[in-house]
Short mmCIF file of C-alpha atoms and ligand atoms in Angstrom, two decimals:
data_model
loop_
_atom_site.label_atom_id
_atom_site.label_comp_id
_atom_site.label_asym_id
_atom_site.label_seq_id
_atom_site.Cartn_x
_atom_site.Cartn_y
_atom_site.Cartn_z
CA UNK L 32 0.18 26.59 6.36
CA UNK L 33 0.10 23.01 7.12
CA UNK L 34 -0.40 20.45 4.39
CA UNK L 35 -0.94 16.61 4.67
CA UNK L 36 -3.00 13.53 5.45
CA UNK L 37 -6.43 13.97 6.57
CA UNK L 38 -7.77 10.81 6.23
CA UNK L 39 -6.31 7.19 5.59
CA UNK L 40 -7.93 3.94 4.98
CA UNK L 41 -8.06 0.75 3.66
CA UNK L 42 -9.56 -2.23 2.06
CA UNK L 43 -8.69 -5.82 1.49
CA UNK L 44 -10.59 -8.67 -0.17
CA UNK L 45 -12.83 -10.94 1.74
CA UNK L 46 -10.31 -13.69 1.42
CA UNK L 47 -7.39 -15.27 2.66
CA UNK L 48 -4.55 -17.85 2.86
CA UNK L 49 -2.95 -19.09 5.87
CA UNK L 50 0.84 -19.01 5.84
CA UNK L 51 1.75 -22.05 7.01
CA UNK L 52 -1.04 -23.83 5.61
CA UNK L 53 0.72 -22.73 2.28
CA UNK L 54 3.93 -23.39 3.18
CA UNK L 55 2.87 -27.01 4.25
CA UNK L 56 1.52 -27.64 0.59
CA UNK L 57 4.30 -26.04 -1.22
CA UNK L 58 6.79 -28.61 1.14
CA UNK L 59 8.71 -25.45 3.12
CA UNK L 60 9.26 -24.98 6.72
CA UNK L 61 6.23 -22.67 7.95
CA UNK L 62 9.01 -21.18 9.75
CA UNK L 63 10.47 -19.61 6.73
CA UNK L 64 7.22 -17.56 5.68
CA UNK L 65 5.89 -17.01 9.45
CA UNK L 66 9.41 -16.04 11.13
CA UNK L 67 11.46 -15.89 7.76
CA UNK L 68 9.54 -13.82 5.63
CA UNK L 69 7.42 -12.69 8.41
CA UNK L 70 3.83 -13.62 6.57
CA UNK L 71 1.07 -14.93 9.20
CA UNK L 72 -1.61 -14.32 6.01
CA UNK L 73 -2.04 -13.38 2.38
CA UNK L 74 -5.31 -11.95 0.78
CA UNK L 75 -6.84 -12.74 -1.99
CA UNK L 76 -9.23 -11.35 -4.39
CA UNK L 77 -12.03 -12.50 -6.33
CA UNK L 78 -12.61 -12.30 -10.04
CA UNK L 79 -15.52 -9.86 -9.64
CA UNK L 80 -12.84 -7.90 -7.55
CA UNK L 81 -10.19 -5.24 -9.38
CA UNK L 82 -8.01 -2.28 -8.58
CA UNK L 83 -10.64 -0.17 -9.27
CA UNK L 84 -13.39 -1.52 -6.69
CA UNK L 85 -10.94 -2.13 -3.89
CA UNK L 86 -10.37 1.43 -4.03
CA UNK L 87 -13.85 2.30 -4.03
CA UNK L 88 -14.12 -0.01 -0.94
CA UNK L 89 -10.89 2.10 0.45
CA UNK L 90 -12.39 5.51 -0.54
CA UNK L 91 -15.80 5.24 0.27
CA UNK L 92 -15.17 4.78 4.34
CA UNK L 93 -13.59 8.12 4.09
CA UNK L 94 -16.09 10.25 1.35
CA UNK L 95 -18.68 12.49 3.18
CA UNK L 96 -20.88 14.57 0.84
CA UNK L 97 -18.73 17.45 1.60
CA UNK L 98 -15.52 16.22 0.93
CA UNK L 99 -16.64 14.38 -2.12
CA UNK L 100 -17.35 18.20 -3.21
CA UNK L 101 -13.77 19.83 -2.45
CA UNK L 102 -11.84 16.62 -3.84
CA UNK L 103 -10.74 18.37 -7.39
CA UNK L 104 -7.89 16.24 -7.91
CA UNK L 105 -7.78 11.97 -7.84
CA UNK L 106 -4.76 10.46 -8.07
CA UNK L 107 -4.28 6.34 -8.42
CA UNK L 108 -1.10 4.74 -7.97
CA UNK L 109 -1.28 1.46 -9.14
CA UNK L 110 1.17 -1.08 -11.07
CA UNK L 111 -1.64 -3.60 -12.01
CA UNK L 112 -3.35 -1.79 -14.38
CA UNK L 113 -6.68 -2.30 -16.32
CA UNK L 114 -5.90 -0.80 -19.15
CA UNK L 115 -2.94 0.65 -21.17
CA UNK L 116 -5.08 3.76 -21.78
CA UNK L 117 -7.95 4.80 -19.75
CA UNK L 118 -7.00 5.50 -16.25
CA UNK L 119 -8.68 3.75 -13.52
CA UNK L 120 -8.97 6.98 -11.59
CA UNK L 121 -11.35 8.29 -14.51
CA UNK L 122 -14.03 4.83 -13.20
CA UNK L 123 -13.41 6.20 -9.61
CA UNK L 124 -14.29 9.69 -9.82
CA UNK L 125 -17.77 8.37 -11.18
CA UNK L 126 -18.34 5.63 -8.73
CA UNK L 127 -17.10 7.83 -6.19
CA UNK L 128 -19.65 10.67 -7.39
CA UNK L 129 -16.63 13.12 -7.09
CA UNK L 130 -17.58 16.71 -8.69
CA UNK L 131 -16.68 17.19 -12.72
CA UNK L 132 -13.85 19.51 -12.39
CA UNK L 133 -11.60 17.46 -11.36
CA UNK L 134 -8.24 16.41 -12.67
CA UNK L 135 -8.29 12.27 -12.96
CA UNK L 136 -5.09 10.21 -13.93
CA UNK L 137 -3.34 6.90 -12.73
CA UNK L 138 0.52 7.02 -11.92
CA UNK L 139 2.55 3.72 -12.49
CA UNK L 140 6.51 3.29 -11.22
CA UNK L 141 5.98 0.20 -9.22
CA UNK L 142 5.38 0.76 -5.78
CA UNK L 143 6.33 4.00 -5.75
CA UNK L 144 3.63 5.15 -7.64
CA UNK L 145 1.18 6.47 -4.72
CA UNK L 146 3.93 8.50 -2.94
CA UNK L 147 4.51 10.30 -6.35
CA UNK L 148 1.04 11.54 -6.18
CA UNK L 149 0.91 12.43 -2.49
CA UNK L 150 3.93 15.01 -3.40
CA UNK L 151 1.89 16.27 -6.21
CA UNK L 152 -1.11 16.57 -4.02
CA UNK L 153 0.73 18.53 -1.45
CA UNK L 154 2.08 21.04 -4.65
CA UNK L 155 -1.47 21.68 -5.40
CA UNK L 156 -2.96 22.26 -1.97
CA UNK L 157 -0.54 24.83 -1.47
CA UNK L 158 -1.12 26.87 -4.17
CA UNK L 159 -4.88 25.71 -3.76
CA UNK L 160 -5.44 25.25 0.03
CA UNK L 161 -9.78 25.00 -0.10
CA UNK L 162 -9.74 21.98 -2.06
CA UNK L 163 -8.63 18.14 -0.91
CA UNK L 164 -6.94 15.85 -3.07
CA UNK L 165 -7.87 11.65 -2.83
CA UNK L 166 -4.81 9.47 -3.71
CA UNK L 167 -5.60 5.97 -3.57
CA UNK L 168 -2.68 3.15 -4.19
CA UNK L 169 -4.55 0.16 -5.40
CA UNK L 170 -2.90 -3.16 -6.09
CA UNK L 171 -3.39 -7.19 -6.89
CA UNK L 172 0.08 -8.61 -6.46
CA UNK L 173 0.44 -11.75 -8.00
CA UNK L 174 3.43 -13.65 -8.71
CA UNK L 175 2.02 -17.16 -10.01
CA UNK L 176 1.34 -20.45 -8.20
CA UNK L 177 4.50 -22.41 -7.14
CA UNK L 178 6.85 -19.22 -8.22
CA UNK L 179 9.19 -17.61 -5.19
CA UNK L 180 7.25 -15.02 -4.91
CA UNK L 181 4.23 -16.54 -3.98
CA UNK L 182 4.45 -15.86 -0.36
CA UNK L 183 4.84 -12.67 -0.64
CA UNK L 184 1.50 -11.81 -2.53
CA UNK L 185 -1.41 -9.68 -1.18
CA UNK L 186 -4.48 -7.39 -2.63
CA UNK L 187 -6.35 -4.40 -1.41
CA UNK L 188 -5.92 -0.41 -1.35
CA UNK L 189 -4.86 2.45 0.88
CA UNK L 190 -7.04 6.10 0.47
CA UNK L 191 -5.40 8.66 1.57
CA UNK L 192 -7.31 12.57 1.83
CA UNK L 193 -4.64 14.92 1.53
CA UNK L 194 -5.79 19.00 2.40
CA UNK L 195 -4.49 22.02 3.96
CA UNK L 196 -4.88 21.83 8.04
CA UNK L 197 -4.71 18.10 8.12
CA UNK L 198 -6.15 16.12 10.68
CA UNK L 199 -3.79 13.09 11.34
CA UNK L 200 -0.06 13.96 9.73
CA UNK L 201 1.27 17.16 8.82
CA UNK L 202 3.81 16.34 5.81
CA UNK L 203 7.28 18.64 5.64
CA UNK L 204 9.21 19.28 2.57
CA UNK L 205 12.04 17.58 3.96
CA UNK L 206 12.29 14.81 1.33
CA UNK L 207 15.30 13.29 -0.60
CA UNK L 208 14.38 11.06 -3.70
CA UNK L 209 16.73 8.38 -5.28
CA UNK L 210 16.12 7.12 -8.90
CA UNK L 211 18.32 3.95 -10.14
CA UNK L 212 17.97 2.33 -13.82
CA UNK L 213 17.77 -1.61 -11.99
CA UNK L 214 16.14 -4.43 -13.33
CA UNK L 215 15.24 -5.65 -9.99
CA UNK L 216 11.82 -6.10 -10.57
CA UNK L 217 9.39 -5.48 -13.90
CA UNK L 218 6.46 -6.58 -16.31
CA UNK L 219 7.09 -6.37 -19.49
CA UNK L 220 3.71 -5.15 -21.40
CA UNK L 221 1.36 -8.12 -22.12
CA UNK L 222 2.84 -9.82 -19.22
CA UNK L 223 0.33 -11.46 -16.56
CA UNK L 224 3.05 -11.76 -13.87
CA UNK L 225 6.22 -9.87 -13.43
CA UNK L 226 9.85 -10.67 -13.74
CA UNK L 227 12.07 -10.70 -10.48
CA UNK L 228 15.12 -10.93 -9.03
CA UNK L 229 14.71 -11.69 -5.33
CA UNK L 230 17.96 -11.19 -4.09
CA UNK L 231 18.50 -7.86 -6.55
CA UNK L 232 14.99 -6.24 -5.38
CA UNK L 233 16.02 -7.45 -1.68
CA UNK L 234 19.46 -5.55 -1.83
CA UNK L 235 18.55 -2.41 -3.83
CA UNK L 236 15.62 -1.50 -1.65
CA UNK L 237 18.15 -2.18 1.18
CA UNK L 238 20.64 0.22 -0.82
CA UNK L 239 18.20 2.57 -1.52
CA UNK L 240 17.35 3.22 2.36
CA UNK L 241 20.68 3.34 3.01
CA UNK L 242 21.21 6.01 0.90
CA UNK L 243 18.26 8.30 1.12
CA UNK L 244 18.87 7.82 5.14
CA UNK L 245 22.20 9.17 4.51
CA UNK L 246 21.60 11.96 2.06
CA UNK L 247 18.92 12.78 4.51
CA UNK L 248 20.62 12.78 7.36
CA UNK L 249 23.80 15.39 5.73
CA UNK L 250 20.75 17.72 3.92
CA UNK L 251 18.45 18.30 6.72
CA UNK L 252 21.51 17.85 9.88
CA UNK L 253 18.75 15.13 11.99
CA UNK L 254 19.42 11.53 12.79
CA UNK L 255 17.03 8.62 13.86
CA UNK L 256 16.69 10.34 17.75
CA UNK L 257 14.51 12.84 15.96
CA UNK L 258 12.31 10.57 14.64
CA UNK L 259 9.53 9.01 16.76
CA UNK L 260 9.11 6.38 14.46
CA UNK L 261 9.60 5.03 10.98
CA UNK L 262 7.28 3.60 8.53
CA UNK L 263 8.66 1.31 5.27
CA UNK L 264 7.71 0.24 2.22
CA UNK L 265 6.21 -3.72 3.49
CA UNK L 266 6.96 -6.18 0.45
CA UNK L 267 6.80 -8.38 3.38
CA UNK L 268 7.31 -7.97 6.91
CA UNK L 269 10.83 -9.27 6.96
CA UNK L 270 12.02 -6.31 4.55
CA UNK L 271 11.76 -3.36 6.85
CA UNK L 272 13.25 -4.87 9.48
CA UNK L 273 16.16 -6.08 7.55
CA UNK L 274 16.69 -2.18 6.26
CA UNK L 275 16.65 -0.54 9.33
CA UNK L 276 18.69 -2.77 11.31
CA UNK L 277 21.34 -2.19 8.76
CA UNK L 278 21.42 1.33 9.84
CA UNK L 279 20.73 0.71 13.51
CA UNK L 280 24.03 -0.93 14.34
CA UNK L 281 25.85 2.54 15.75
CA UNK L 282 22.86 3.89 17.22
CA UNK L 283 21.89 4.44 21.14
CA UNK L 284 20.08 1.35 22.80
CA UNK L 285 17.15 3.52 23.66
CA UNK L 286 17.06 4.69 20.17
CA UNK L 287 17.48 1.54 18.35
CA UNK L 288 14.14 -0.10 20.94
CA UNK L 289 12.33 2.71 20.13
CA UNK L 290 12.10 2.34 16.58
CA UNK L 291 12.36 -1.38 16.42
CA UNK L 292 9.35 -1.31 18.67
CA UNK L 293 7.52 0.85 16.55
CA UNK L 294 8.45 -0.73 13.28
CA UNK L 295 6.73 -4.09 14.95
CA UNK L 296 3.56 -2.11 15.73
CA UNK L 297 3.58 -0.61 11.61
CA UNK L 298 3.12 -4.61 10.86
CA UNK L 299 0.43 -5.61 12.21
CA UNK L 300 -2.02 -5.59 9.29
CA UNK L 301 0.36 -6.23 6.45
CA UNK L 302 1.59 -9.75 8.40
CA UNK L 303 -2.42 -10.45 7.78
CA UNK L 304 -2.40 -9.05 4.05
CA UNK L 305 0.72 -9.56 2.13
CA UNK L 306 1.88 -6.84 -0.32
CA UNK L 307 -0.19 -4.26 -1.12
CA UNK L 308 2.66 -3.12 -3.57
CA UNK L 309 1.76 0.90 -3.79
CA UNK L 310 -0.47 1.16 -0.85
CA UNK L 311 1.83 -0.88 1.60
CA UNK L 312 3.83 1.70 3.15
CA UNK L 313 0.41 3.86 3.84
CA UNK L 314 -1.17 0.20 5.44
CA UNK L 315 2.21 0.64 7.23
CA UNK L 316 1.30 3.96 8.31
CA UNK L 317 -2.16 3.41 9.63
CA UNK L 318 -1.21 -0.18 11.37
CA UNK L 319 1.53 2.29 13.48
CA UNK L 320 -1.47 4.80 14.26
CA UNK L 321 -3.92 1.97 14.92
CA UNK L 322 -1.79 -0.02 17.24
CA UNK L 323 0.59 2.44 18.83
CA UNK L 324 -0.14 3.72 22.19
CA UNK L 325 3.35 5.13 22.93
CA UNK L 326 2.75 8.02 20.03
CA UNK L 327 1.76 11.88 20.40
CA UNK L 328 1.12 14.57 19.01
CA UNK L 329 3.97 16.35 17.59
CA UNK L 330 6.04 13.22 17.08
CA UNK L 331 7.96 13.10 13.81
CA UNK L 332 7.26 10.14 11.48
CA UNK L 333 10.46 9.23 8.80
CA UNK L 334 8.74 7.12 5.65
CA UNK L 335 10.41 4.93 2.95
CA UNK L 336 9.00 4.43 -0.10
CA UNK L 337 10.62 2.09 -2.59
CA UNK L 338 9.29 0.95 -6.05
CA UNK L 339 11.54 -1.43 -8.00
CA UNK L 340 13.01 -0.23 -10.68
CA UNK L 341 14.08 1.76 -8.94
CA UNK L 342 12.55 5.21 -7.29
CA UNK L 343 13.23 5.69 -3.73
CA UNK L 344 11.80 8.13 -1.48
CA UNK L 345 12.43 9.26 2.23
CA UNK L 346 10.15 12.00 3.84
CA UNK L 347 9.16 12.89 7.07
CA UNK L 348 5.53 14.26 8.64
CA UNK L 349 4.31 15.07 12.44
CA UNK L 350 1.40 14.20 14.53
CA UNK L 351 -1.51 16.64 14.92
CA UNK L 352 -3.02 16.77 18.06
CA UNK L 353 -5.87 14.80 18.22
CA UNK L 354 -5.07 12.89 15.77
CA UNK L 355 -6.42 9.29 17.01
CA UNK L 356 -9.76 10.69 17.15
CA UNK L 357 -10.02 10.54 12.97
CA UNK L 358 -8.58 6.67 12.58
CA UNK L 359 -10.75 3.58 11.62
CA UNK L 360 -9.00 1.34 14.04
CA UNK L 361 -12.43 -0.62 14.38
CA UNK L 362 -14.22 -1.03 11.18
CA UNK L 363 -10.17 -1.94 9.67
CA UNK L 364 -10.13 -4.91 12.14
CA UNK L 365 -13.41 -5.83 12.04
CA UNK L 366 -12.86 -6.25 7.77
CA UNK L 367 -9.95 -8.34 8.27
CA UNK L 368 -11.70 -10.98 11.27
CA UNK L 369 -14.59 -11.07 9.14
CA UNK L 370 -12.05 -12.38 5.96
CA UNK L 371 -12.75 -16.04 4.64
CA UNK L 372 -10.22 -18.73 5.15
CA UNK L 373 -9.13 -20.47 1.87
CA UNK L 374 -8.00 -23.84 1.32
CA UNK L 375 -4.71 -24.32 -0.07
CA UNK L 376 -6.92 -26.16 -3.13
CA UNK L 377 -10.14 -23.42 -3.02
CA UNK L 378 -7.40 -21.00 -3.11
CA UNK L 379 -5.56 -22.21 -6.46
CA UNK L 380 -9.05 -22.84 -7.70
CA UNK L 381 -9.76 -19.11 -7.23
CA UNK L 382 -6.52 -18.31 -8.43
CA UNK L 383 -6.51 -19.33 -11.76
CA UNK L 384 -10.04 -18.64 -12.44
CA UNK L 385 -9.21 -14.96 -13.61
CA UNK L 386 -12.49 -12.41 -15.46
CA UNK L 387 -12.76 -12.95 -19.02
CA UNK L 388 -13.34 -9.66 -20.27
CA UNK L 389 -13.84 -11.07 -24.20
CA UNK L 390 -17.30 -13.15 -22.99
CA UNK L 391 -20.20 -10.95 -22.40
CA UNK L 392 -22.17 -12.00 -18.65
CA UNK L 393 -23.02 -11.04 -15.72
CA UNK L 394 -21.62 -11.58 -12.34
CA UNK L 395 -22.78 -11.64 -8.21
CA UNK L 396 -20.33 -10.62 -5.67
CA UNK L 397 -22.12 -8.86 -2.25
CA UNK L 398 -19.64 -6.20 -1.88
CA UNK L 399 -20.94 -2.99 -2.59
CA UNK L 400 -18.45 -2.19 -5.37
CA UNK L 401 -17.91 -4.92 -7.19
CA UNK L 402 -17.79 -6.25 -10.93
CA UNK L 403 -22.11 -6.81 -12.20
CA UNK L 404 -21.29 -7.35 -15.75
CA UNK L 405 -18.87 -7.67 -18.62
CA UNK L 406 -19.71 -5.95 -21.44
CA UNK L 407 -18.22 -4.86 -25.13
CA UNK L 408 -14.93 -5.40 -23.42
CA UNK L 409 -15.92 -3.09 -20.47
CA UNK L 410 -16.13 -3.66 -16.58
CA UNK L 411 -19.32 -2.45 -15.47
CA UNK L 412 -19.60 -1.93 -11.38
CA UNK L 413 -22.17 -2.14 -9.06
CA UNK L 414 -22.59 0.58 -7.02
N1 CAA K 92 12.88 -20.70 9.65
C1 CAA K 92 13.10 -19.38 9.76
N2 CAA K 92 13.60 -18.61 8.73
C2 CAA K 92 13.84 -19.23 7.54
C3 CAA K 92 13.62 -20.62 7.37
C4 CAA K 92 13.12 -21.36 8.48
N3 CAA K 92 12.89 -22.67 8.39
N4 CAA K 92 13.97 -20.92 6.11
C5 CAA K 92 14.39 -19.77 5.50
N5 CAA K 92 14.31 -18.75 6.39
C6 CAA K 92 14.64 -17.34 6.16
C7 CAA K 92 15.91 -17.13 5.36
O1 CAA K 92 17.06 -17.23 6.19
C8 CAA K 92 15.67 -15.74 4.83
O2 CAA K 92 15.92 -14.79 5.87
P1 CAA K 92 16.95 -13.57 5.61
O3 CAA K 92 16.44 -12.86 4.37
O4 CAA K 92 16.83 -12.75 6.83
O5 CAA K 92 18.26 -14.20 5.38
C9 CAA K 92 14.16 -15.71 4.59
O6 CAA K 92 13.62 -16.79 5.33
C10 CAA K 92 13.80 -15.87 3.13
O7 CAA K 92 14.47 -17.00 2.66
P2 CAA K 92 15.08 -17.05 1.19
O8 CAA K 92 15.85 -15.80 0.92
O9 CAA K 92 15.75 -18.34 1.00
O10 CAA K 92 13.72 -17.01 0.38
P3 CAA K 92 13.46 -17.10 -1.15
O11 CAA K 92 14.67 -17.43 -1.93
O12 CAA K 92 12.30 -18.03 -1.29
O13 CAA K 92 13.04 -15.61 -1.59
C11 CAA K 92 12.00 -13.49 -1.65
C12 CAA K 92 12.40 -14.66 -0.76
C13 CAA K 92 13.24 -12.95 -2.38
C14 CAA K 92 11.41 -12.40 -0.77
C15 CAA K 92 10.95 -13.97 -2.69
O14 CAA K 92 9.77 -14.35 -2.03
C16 CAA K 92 10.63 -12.93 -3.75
O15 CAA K 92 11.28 -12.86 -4.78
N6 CAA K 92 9.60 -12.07 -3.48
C17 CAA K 92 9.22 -10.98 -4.43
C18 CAA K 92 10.24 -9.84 -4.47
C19 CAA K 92 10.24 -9.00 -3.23
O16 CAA K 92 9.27 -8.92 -2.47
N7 CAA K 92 11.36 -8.29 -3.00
C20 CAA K 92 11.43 -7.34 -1.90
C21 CAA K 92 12.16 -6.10 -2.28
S1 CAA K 92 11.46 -5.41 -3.78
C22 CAA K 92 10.16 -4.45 -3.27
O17 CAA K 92 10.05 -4.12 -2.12
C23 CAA K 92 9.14 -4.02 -4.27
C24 CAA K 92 7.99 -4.94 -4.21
O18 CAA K 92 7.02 -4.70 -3.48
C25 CAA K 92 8.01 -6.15 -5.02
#
């Protein structure tokens, strides 16, 4: 029996930054975060905008009244958190109006966090092949104003449907996982942004391909010609690219093309969103389904998953015919060209003015799940 995605999609925040507009203000070379970094935008969210509603935004272009029924599990990978107790995916299955016997929890280990809960999801739908799992990665990465991160921010969620007889990617249990105690990367509890070590995070995730790739390579006997394309974890565009050509250097031309090629055509949306921390290698995946016309059914897809930290994962999935029919090529574009550009100033301004959640009020935001009111300490949601 075949086990995997079914449906993928995702939302970002009606707001963004240009690049070099950014870079211009912060007194850097647009070259470094357009060709450097590979950034062309960065989203940004709203105050009356949290992990919890983009994921409702995610989810809801992918709910029908009869999936909403066979979805008994929920599964959010997140690392920005709303609370140190209650899981976000407990909000979700009520906004989403999912049915009451389902199993609800959130899953934190950076970005890595999402991919831990599709391999739990594919556990349960084979021993449980009439029901559908959601797992929705759900992120607001924010580094501070100023700070080195800054360019390589970014908000929004990926849903992913996972069931038995998937439409879009059958998932295999080829896999080979790669845990490492590093402080690359972390927020300490209490923490509003996190602590990082750029050149650390840039070489263990690096590493960490390097050595999944290989342990992959001697477990299952394949090597990059099998693979139609690959799909990475996107911090930002530049990082992908820098891990596989690491690897590429001693194989075939056509080979190499291939998967640089593709690897340019996974891009496309994060170069217009930034990091989506757990949901960025799933944007990755639907960018390469939404703008590849060179794929097919049957082709074999290689991902990398990486969450500082560090857990690393490489696994592999195929095409189902007829895939293409079942993407959301149109209404995904169509969110991001209808996106607001910021000023460098309107965007600070929005930046620092963060929810209050210890002042009681209400507040107006036109997306259909959004933040209505503050109350007692609890977000209350539109719906
Ligand atoms: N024109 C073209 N390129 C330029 C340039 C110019 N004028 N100026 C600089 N560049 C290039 C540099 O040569 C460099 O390219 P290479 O990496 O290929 O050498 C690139 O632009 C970046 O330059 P720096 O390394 O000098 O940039 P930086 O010191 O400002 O740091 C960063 C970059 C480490 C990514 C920093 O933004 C950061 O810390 N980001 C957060 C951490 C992160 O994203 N790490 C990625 C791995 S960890 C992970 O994947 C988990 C996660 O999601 C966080």
């Amino acid at each position: 029996m075949l086990v995997g995605i079914d449906q993928l999609s995702f939302y970002a925040p009606p707001f963004y930054v240009d690049m070099a507009e950014l870079a211009d203000a912060r007194g850097v070379d647009p070259n470094k975060y357009l060709i450097g970094i590979g950034q062309t935008q960065m989203s940004v969210a709203p105050k009356t905008q949290d992990i919890v509603t983009f994921a409702a935004n995610a989810a809801k272009q992918i709910l029908t009244p009869e999936i909403q029924k066979k979805i008994d599990m929920i599964i959010v990978g997140t690392e920005s958190s709303l609370d140190e107790s209650k899981a976000s995916a407990v909000v979700l299955h009520r906004l989403l109006g999912l049915n009451p016997f389902t199993r609800a929890f959130e899953i934190k280990q950076a970005c890595y966090g999402a991919t831990a809960g599709i391999q739990i999801a594919v556990n349960h739908l084979a021993a449980h092949p009439e029901s559908n799992v959601l797992v929705i990665a759900t992120d607001n990465a924010r580094y501070g104003l100023n700070s080195g991160g800054e360019p390589t921010q970014g908000a929004g969620a990926v849903a992913i449907l996972l069931s038995a007889n998937p439409r879009i990617l059958a998932l295999t249990d080829e896999t080979v996982t790669l845990t490492q105690d590093i402080y690359d990367f972390w927020r300490p509890t209490g923490n509003l942004y996190p602590e990082v070590d750029g050149p650390l995070s840039n070489q263990t995730y690096i590493d960490s391909f390097q050595k999944t790739w290989d342990e992959y390579e001697k477990r299952y006997t394949k090597t990059f010609t099998d693979f139609a394309a690959l799909c990475f974890h996107v911090p930002y565009t530049k990082m992908g690219k820098k891990a596989l050509l690491a690897k590429l250097a001693d194989v075939d031309a056509d080979t190499a093309n291939r998967l640089l090629q593709r690897y340019e055509e996974s891009i496309h949306y994060s170069k217009r969103i930034g990091n989506l921390y757990t949901g960025s290698l799933y944007l990755g995946l639907i960018s390469l389904l939404e703008t590849s016309v060179s794929l097919k059914a049957g082709d074999k897809i290689g991902l990398f998953s990486y969450g500082s930290g560090s857990v690393a994962e490489f696994f592999t999935g195929h095409l189902i015919e007829g895939y293409e029919k079942h993407l959301k090529k149109e209404s995904h574009e169509s969110l991001l060209n209808k996106r607001k550009k910021l000023s460098i100033t309107d965007y600070e301004h929005l930046f620092n003015d963060t929810l209050d959640i210890s002042h009681n009020r209400f507040y107006q935001d036109s997306q259909i799940f959004s933040i209505s009111e503050v109350k007692d300490l609890i977000r209350h949601y539109k719906q």
